[in-house]
Short mmCIF file of C-alpha atoms in Angstrom, two decimals:
data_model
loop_
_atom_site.label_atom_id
_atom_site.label_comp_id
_atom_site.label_asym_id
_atom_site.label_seq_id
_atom_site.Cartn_x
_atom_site.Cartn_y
_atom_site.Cartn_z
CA UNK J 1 -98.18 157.58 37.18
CA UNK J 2 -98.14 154.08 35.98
CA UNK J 3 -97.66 151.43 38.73
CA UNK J 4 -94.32 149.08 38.78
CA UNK J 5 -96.82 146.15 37.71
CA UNK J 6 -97.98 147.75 34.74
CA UNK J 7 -94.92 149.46 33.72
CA UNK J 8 -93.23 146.04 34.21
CA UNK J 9 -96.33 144.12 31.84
CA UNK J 10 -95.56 146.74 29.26
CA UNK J 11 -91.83 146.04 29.23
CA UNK J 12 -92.63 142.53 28.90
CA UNK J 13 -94.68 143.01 26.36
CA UNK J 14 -92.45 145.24 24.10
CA UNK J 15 -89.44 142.62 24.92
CA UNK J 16 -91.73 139.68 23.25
CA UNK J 17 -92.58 141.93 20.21
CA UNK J 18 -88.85 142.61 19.72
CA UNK J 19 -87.10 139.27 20.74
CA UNK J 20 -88.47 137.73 17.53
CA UNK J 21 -86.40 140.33 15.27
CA UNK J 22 -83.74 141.11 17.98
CA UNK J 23 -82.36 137.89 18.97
CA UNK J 24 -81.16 136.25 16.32
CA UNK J 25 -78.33 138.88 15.75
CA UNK J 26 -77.39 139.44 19.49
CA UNK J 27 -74.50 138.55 20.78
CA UNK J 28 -74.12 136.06 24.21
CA UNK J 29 -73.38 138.91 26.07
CA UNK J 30 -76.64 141.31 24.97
CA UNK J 31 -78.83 137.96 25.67
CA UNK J 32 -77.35 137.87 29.27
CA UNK J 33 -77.40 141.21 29.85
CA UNK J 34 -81.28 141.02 29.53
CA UNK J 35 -81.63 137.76 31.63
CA UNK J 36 -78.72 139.13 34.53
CA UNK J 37 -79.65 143.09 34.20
CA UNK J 38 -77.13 143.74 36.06
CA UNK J 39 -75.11 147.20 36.02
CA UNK J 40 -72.39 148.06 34.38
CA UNK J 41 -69.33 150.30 35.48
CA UNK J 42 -68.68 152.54 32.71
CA UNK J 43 -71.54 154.61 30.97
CA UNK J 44 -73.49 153.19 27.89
CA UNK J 45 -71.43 149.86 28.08
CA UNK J 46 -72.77 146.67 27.96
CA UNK J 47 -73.98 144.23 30.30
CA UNK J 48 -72.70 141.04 31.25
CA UNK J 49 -69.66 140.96 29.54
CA UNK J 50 -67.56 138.05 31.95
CA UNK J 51 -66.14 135.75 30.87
CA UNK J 52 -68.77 133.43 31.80
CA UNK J 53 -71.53 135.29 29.19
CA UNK J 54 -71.69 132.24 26.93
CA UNK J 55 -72.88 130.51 29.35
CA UNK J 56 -75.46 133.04 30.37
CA UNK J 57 -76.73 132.52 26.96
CA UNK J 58 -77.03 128.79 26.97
CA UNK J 59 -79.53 129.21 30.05
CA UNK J 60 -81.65 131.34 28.28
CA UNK J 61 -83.32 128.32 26.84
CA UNK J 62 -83.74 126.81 30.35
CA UNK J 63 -87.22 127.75 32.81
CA UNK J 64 -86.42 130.81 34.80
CA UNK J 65 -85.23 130.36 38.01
CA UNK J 66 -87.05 131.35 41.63
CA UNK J 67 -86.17 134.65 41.87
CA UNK J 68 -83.25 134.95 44.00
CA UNK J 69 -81.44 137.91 45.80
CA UNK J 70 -78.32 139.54 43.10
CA UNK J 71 -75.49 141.18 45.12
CA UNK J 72 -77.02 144.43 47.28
CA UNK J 73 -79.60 142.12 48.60
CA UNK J 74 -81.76 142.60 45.53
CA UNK J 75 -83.46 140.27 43.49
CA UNK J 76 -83.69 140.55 39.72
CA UNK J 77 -87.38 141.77 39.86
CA UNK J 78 -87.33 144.44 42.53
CA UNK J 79 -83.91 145.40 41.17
CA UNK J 80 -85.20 145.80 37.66
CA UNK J 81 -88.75 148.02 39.39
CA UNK J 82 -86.50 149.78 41.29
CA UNK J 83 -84.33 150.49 38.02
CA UNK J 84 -87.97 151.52 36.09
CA UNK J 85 -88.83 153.86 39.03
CA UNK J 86 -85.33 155.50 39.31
CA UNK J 87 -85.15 156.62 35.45
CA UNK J 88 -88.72 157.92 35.57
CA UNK J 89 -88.31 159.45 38.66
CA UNK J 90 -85.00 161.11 36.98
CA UNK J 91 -86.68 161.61 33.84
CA UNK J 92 -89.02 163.95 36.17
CA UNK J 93 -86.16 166.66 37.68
CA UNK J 94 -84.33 167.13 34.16
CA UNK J 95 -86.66 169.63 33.32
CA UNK J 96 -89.00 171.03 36.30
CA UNK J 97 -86.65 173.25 37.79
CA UNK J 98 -85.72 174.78 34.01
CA UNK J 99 -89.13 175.40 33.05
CA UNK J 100 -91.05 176.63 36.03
CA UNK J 101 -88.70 179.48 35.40
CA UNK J 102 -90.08 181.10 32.41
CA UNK J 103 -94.22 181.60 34.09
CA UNK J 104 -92.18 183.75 36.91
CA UNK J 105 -89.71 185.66 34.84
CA UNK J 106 -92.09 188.79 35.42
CA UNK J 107 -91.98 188.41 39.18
CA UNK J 108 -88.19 188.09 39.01
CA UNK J 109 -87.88 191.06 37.07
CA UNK J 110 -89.88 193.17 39.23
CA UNK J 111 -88.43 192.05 42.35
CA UNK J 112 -84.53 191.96 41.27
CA UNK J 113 -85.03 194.44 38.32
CA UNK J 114 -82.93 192.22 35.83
CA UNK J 115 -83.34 192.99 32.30
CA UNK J 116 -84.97 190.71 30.18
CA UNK J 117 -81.36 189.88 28.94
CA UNK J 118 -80.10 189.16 32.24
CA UNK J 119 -83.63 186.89 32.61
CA UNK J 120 -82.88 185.07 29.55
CA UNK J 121 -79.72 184.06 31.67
CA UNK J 122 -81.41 182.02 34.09
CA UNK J 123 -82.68 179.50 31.24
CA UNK J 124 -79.02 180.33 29.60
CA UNK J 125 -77.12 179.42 32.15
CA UNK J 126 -78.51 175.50 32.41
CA UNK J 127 -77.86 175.41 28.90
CA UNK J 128 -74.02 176.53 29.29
CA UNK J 129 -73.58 173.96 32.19
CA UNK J 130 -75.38 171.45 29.53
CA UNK J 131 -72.47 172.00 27.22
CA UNK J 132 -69.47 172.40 29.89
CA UNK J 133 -70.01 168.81 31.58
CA UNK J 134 -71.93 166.66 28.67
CA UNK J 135 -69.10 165.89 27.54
CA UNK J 136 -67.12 164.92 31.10
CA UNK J 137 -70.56 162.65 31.94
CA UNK J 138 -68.90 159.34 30.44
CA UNK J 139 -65.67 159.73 31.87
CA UNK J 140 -67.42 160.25 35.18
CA UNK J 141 -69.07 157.39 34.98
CA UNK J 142 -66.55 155.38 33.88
CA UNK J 143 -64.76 156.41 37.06
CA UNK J 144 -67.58 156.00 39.17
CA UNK J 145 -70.08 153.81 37.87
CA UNK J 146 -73.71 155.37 36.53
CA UNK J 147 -75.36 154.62 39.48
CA UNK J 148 -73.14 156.61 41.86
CA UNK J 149 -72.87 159.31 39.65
CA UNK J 150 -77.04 159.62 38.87
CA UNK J 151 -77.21 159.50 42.64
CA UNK J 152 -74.32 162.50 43.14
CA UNK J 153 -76.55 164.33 40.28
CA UNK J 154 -79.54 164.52 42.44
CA UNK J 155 -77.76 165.27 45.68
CA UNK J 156 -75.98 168.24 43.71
CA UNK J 157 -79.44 169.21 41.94
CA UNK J 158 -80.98 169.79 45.58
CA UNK J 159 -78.65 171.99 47.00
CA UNK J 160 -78.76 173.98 43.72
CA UNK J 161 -82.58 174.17 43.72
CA UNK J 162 -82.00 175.11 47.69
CA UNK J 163 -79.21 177.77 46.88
CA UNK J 164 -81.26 179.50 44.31
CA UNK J 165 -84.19 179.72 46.36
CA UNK J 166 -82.65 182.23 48.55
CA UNK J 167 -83.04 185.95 48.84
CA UNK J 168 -80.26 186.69 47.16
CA UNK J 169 -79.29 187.11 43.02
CA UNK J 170 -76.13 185.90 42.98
CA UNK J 171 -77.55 182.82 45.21
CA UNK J 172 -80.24 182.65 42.29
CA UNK J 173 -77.77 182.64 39.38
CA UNK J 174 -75.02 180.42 41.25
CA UNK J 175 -77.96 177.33 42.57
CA UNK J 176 -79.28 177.41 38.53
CA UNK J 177 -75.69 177.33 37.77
CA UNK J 178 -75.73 173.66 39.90
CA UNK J 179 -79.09 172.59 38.39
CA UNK J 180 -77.86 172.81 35.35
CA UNK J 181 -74.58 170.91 36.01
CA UNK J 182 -76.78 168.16 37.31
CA UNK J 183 -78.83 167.73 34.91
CA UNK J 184 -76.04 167.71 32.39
CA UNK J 185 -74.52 165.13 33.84
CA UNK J 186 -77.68 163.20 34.18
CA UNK J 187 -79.10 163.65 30.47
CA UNK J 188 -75.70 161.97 29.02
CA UNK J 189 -76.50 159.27 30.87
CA UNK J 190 -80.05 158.37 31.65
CA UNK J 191 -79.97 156.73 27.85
CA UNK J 192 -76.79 154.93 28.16
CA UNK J 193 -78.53 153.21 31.25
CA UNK J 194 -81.47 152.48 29.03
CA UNK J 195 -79.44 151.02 26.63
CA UNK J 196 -77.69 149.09 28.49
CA UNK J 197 -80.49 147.50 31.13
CA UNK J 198 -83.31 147.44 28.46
CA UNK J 199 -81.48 146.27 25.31
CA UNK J 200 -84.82 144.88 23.89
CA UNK J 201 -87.14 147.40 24.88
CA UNK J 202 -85.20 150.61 24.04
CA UNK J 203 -88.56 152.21 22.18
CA UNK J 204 -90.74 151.35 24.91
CA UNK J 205 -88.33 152.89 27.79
CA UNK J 206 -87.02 155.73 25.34
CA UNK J 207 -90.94 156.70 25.54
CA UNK J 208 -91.66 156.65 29.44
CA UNK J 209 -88.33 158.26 29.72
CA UNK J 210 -89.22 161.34 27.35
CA UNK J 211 -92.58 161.40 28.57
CA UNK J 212 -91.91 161.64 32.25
CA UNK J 213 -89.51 164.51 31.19
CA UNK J 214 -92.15 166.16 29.82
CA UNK J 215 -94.77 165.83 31.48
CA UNK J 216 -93.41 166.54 34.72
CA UNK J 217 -92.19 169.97 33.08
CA UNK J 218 -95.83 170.36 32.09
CA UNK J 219 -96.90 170.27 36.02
CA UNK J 220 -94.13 172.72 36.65
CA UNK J 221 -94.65 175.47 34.16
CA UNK J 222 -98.19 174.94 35.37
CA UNK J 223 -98.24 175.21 39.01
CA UNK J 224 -95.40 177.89 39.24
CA UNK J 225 -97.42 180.91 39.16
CA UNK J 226 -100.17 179.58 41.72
CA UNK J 227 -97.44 178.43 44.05
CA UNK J 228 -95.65 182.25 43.93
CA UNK J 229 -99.00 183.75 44.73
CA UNK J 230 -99.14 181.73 48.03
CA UNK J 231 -96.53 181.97 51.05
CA UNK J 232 -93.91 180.71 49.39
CA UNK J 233 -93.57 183.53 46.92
CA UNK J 234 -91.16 183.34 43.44
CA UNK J 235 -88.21 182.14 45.63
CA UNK J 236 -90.10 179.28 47.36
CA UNK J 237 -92.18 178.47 43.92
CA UNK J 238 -88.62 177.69 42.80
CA UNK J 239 -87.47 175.74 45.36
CA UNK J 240 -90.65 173.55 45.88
CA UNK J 241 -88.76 170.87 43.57
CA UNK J 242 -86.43 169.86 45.63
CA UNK J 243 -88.95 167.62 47.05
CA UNK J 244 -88.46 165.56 43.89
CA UNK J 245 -84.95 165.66 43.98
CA UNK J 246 -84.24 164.51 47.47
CA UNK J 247 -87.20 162.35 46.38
CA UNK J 248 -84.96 160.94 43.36
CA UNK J 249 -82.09 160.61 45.18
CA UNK J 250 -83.54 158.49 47.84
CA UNK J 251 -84.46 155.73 44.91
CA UNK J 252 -80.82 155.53 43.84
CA UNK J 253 -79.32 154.63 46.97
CA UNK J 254 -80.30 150.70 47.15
CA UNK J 255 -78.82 150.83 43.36
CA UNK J 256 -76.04 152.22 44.02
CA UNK J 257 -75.07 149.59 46.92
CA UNK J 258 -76.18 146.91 44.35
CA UNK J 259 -73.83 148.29 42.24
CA UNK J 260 -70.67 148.37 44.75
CA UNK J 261 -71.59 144.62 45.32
CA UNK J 262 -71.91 143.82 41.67
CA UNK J 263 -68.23 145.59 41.14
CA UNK J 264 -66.81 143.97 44.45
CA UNK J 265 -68.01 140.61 43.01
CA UNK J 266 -66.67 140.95 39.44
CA UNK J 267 -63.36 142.41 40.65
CA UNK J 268 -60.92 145.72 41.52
CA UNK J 269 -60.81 145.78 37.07
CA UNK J 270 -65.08 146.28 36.65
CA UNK J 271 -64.50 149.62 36.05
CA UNK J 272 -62.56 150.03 33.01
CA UNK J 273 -65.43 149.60 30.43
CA UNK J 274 -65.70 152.97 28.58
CA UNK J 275 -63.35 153.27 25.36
CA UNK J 276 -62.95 156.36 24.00
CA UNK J 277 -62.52 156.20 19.94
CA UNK J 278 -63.14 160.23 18.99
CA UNK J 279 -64.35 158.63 15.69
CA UNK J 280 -68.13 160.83 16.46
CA UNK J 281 -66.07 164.28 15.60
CA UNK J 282 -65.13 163.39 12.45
CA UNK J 283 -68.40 161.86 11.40
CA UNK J 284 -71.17 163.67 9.17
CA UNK J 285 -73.57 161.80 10.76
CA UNK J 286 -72.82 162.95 13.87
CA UNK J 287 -72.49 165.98 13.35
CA UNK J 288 -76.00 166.17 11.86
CA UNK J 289 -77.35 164.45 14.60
CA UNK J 290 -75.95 167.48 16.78
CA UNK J 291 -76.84 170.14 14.94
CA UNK J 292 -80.31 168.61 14.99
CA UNK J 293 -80.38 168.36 18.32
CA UNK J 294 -79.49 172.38 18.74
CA UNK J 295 -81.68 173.47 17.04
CA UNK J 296 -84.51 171.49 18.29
CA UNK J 297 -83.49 172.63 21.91
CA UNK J 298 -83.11 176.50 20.84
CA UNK J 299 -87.06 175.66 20.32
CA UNK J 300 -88.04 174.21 22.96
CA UNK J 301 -85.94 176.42 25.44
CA UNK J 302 -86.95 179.60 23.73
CA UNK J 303 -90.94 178.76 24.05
CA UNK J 304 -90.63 177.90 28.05
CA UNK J 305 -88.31 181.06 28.73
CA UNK J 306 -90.10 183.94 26.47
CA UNK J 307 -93.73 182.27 25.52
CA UNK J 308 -95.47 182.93 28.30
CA UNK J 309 -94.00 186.53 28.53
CA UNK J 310 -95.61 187.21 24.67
CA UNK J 311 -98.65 185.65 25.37
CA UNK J 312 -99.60 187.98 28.60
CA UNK J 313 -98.61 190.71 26.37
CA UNK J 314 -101.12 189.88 23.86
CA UNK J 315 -103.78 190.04 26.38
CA UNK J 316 -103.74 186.67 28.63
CA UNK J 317 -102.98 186.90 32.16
CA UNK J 318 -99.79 185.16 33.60
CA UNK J 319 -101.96 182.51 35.07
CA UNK J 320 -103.42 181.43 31.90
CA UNK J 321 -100.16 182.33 30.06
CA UNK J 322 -98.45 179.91 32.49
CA UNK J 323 -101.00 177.14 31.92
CA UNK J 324 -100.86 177.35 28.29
CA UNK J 325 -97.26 176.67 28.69
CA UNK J 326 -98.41 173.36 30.35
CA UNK J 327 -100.73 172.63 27.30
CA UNK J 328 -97.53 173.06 25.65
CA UNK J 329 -95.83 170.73 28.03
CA UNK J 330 -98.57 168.24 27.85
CA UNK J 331 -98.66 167.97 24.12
CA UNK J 332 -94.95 167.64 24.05
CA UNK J 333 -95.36 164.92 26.38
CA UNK J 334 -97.80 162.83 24.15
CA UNK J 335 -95.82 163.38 20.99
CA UNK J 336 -92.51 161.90 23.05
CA UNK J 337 -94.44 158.73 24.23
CA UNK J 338 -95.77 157.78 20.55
CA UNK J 339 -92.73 159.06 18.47
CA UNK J 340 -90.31 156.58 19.15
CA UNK J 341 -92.93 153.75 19.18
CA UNK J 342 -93.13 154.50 15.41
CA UNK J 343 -89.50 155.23 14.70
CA UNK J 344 -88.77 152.11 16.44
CA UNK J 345 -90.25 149.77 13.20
CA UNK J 346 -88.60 152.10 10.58
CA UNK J 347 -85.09 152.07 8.62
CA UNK J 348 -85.33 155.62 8.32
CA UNK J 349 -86.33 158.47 10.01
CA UNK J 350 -85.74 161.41 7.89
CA UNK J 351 -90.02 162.01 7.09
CA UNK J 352 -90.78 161.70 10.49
CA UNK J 353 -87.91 164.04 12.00
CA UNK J 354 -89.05 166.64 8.77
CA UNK J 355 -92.41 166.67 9.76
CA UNK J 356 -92.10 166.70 13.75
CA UNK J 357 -89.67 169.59 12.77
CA UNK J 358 -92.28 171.47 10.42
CA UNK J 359 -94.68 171.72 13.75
CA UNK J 360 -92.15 174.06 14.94
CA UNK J 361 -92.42 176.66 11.83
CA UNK J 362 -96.39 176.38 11.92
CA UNK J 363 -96.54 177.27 15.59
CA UNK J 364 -93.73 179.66 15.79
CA UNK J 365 -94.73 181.55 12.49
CA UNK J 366 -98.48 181.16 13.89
CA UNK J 367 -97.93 183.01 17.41
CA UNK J 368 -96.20 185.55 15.22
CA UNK J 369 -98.60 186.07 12.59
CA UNK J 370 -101.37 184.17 13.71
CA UNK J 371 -104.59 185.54 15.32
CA UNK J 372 -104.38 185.93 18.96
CA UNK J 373 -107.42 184.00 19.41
CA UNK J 374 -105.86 180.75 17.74
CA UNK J 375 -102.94 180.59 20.47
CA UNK J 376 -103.83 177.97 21.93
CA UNK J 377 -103.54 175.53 18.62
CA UNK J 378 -100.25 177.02 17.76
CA UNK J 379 -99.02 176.19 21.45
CA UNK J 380 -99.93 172.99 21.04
CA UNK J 381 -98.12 172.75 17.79
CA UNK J 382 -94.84 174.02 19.21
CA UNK J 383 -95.52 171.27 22.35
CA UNK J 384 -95.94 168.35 19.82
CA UNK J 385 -93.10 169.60 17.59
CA UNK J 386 -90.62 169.73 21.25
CA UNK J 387 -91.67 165.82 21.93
CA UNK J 388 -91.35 164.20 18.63
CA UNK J 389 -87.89 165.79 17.98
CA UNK J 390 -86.26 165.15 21.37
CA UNK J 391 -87.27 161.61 21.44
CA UNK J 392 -85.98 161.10 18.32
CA UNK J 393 -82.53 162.94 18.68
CA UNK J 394 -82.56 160.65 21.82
CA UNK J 395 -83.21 157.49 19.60
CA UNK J 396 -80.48 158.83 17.42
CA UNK J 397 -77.64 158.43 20.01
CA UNK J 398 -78.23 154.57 19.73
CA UNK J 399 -79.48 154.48 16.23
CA UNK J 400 -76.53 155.89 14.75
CA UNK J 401 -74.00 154.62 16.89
CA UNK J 402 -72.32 150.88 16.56
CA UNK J 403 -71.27 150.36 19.71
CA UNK J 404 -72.86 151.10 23.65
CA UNK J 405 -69.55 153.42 24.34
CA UNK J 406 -70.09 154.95 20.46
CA UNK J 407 -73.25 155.73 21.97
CA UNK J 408 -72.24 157.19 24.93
CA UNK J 409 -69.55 159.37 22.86
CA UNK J 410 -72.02 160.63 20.69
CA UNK J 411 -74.66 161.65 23.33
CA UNK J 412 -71.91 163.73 25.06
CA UNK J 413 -70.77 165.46 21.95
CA UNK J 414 -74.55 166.15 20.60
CA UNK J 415 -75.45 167.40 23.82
CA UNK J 416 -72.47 169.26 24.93
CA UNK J 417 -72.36 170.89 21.37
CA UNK J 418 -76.21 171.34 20.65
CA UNK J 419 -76.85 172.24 24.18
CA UNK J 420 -74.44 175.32 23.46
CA UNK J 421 -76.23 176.11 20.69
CA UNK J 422 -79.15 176.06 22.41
CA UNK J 423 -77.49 178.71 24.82
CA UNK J 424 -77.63 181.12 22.68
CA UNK J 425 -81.16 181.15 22.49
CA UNK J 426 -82.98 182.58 24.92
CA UNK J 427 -80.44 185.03 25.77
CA UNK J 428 -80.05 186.16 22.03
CA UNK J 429 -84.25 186.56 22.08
CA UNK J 430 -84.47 188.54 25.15
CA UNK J 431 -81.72 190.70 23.32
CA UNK J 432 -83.51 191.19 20.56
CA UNK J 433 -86.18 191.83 22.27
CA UNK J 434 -84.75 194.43 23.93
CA UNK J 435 -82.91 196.08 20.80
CA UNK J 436 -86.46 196.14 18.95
CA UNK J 437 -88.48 197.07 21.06
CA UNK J 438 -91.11 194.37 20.59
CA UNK J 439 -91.47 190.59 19.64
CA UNK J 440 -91.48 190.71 15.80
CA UNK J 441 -88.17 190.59 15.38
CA UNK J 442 -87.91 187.68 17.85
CA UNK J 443 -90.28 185.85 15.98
CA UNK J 444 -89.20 186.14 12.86
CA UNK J 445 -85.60 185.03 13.90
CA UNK J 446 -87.21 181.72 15.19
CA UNK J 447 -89.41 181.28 12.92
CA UNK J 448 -86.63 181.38 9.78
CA UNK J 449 -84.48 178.57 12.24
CA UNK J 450 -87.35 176.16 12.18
CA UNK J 451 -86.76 176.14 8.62
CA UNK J 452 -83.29 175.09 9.26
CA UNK J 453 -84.20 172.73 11.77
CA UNK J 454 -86.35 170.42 9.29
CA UNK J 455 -83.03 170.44 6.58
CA UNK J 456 -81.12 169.13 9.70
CA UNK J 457 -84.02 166.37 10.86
CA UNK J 458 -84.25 165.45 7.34
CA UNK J 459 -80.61 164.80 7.48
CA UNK J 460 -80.29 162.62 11.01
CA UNK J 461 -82.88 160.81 10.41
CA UNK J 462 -81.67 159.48 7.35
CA UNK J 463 -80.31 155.34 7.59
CA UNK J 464 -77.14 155.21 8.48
CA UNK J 465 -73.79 155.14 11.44
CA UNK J 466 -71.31 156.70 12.57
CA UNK J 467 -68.34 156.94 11.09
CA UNK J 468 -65.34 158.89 10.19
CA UNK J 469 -65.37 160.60 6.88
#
């Protein structure tokens, strides 16, 4: 993991690269924002919008100031490293819990005798909670400010991750139930917060962000198979992570006090930022941009949940199965940190969502036709087609979107909707599974949606906003 220091040189190196074509069209209050960074009370909105803001932007042509403490006893710098450390260190849990799931599925099924159906559930079920409270995450956080509600994420992650860790199946189905309400809540808006604290250097902090994700679910699907073998068995294997929740949670608490200070400062009124418009559901490009990101997660849920199962079917052992679902991890992790580096300096993105998308029907239609001795490249295909088509459906919720609470609206509504989409998936494979009798069928269903999925990345990634039709 990158130190504060660096991470900090490379946001100040992304900012000067950007402030040259960024700064002439910002407004007074995007300019302060950067200098002030200080929260905001309502999801995706943006910074520094007092009165006072013109002001703000007058002294951006004066020397910096010693660096002073802001309201919650922070100053500017450690407020900003602590801001750095927080999303990475959320970036981490939005995925770990989900995907350490798929390397123990056998061990699950042997000791609760669930049906592969019923298995598929326990990646399903994240995916349901995805869609249920994506859409409630602005509101939240309109009521409650980001900060307090990232921080009430985490608390309610770790008593999922405890709940489903013991020996009991409804316990295990009711604590993933949690997880996945976190992490709805969280995913909504962990790029609002971006937006709004990084205005300059959304590429740059779109890529740690992604990356973290990933590879922190790399580590997971990695190391779940040689934790169950210890002591702690399947059930503790799955509740190791709360260590990085409680972790997580522990980082947010000195924001969240800077953030009652901020809003006791600014006045009883701070909190009514967030502006609901609707506009996003009766917008094309929205709805493209959803549909995109769907299908994209059917992929990348499907390969974590059922991949490893295939693989030690075709002759590897669950260890290496499980590792080669890291490799997976680690290559998506690689294509999120350079993608939106490169979609950052284009007008369009419709090539580069096409061809990240394509990766998924080479190394789909590979494990399914492909020699068995050539898994590992078609893994890694699959890995780099899962990063560099979720950081760019991230990039799209700010992209496409006018306005910081446009781009909160359409976040909720791509994720909420695509997430239930994405539902379907694993469940419907297991199914199928089950009906056939083998994975060919499986396949050949997922293979004929990555076709579908480059039409769609073709079609978000083209220039454009939304608006209603």
């Amino acid at each position: 993991m990158k130190s504060n220091s660096t991470i900090s040189d490379l946001l100040q190196k992304e900012e000067s690269n950007s402030t040259n074509n960024a700064a002439a069209s910002a407004s007074p209050t995007t300019i302060d924002s950067i200098a002030e960074s200080t929260p905001d009370t309502a999801a995706g909105s943006a910074v520094g919008s007092a009165p006072n803001s013109t002001a703000g932007a007058a002294a951006q042509s004066a020397p910096d100031p010693a660096p002073k403490p802001a309201p919650g006893g922070l100053s500017r710098g450690t407020g900003t490293a602590l801001a750095v450390a927080a999303i990475l260190l959320t970036a981490a849990t939005l995925r770990s819990p989900i995907t350490g799931v798929g390397p123990l599925i056998g061990e699950i099924q042997s000791s609760t005798g669930l049906s592969h159906t019923l298995s598929g559930m326990l990646t399903t079920l994240p995916l349901l909670a995805f869609a249920v409270f994506a859409l409630a995450a602005p509101r939240l956080a309109a009521r409650w400010g980001s900060e307090p509600t990232l921080l009430f994420c985490m608390i309610i992650m770790t008593g999922g991750i405890l709940l489903r860790s013991l020996p009991s199946v409804p316990a295990l189905f009711g604590g993933t139930a949690l997880v996945g309400s976190a992490i709805a809540v969280a995913n909504v808006l962990i790029p609002g917060v971006i937006k709004r604290d990084f205005p300059l250097r959304i590429g740059l902090m779109t890529s740690l962000y992604t990356s973290f994700m990933n590879m922190w679910s790399a580590i997971s699907s990695g190391v779940s198979m040689p934790l169950a073998r210890t002591f702690l068995g399947w059930r503790g294997a799955l509740g190791f992570w709360i260590l990085l929740s409680a972790a997580t949670a522990l980082v947010w608490i000195p924001l969240v006090r800077r953030y009652a200070a901020n809003r006791k400062s600014a006045g009883a009124g701070a909190g009514a930022g967030y502006r609901k418009s609707g506009a996003v559901w009766r917008s094309p490009v929205a709805w493209q941009v959803t549909l995109f990101m769907g299908l994209q997660s059917v992929m990348f849920y499907i390969g974590i949940s059922w991949l490893p199962e295939i693989l030690h079917e075709r002759g590897m052992s669950m260890d290496q199965a499980g590792w080669m679902l890291s490799i997976m991890q680690l290559l998506s992790m690689v294509g999120s940190f350079t993608m939106p580096l490169i979609a950052a300096r284009t007008q369009s993105q419709k090539w580069l969502a096409a061809a990240s998308s394509a990766l998924f029907l080479a190394g789909f239609a590979g494990v399914w036709l492909g020699p068995a001795s050539w898994a590992m490249l078609f893994i890694m295909l699959i890995g780099l087609g899962c990063g560099t088509t979720f950081s760019l459906v991230i990039m799209f919720f700010g992209l496409r979107a006018r306005s910081a609470d446009q781009a909160a609206e359409l976040s909720g509504m791509a994720q909420s909707i695509g997430y239930l989409l994405a539902a379907v998936g694993p469940t419907l494979f297991g199914f199928l599974h089950d009906q056939s009798g083998g994975w060919t069928v499986p396949l050949a269903t997922i293979t004929s949606l990555s076709l579908l999925t480059i039409v769609m990345g073709y079609a978000a990634g083209r220039k454009g906003h939304v608006d209603p039709a």
